[in-house]
Amino acid sequence: MNIARVLVRLAVVAMLVPAGAAITPVAAWPEKPVKIVVPFAAGGTTDVIARIVGERLGARASRRRS
């Protein structure tokens, strides 16, 4: 098989995969708790930012449920 044909087919598949994901029905809001995984040490800048974002998302989620 020609390498150009293989590349074209891969490109077509790559474009269609996100379209299929967009069609899948999704709940308006998660029903289970959401876990944020921070792949860095506790106490670092990334951890602090993740904690702040988590708190704000939690506050927003509680307002949305009521």
XYZ file of C-alpha atoms in Angstrom:
66
model
C 0.000 0.000 0.000
C 1.206 3.468 -0.825
C 2.443 5.498 2.166
C 0.434 8.518 0.986
C -2.796 6.494 1.131
C -1.970 5.296 4.636
C -1.328 8.860 5.792
C -4.571 10.099 4.225
C -6.541 7.333 5.925
C -4.928 8.096 9.269
C -5.751 11.777 8.844
C -9.394 10.981 8.058
C -9.682 8.725 11.102
C -8.042 11.380 13.287
C -10.621 13.932 12.137
C -13.592 11.615 12.678
C -12.742 10.454 16.198
C -13.457 13.826 17.887
C -16.697 14.127 15.897
C -17.885 10.807 17.299
C -17.034 11.929 20.823
C -19.084 15.114 20.373
C -22.185 13.113 19.463
C -22.057 11.008 22.646
C -24.656 12.203 25.167
C -23.092 13.651 28.299
C -24.641 14.558 31.638
C -24.947 18.281 32.282
C -22.959 17.938 35.517
C -20.999 15.023 37.027
C -23.007 12.920 39.455
C -19.955 11.484 41.238
C -17.178 13.377 43.032
C -14.482 14.664 40.718
C -10.865 13.916 41.688
C -8.125 16.305 40.629
C -4.749 14.589 40.275
C -1.722 16.847 40.594
C 1.441 15.058 39.430
C 3.774 17.187 41.541
C 4.816 17.289 45.205
C 2.420 18.591 47.840
C 3.012 22.202 48.864
C 4.366 23.320 45.508
C 2.900 26.030 43.322
C 0.991 23.561 41.168
C -0.504 21.905 44.256
C -1.598 25.235 45.726
C -3.219 26.311 42.457
C -4.995 22.945 42.140
C -6.358 23.291 45.686
C -7.663 26.802 44.979
C -9.269 25.667 41.724
C -10.759 22.636 43.513
C -12.311 24.809 46.209
C -13.845 27.158 43.662
C -15.174 24.287 41.564
C -16.675 22.742 44.698
C -18.383 26.016 45.599
C -19.716 26.352 42.068
C -20.970 22.745 42.091
C -22.799 23.210 45.385
C -24.509 26.361 44.049
C -25.519 24.499 40.925
C -27.104 21.593 42.827
C -29.328 23.823 44.945
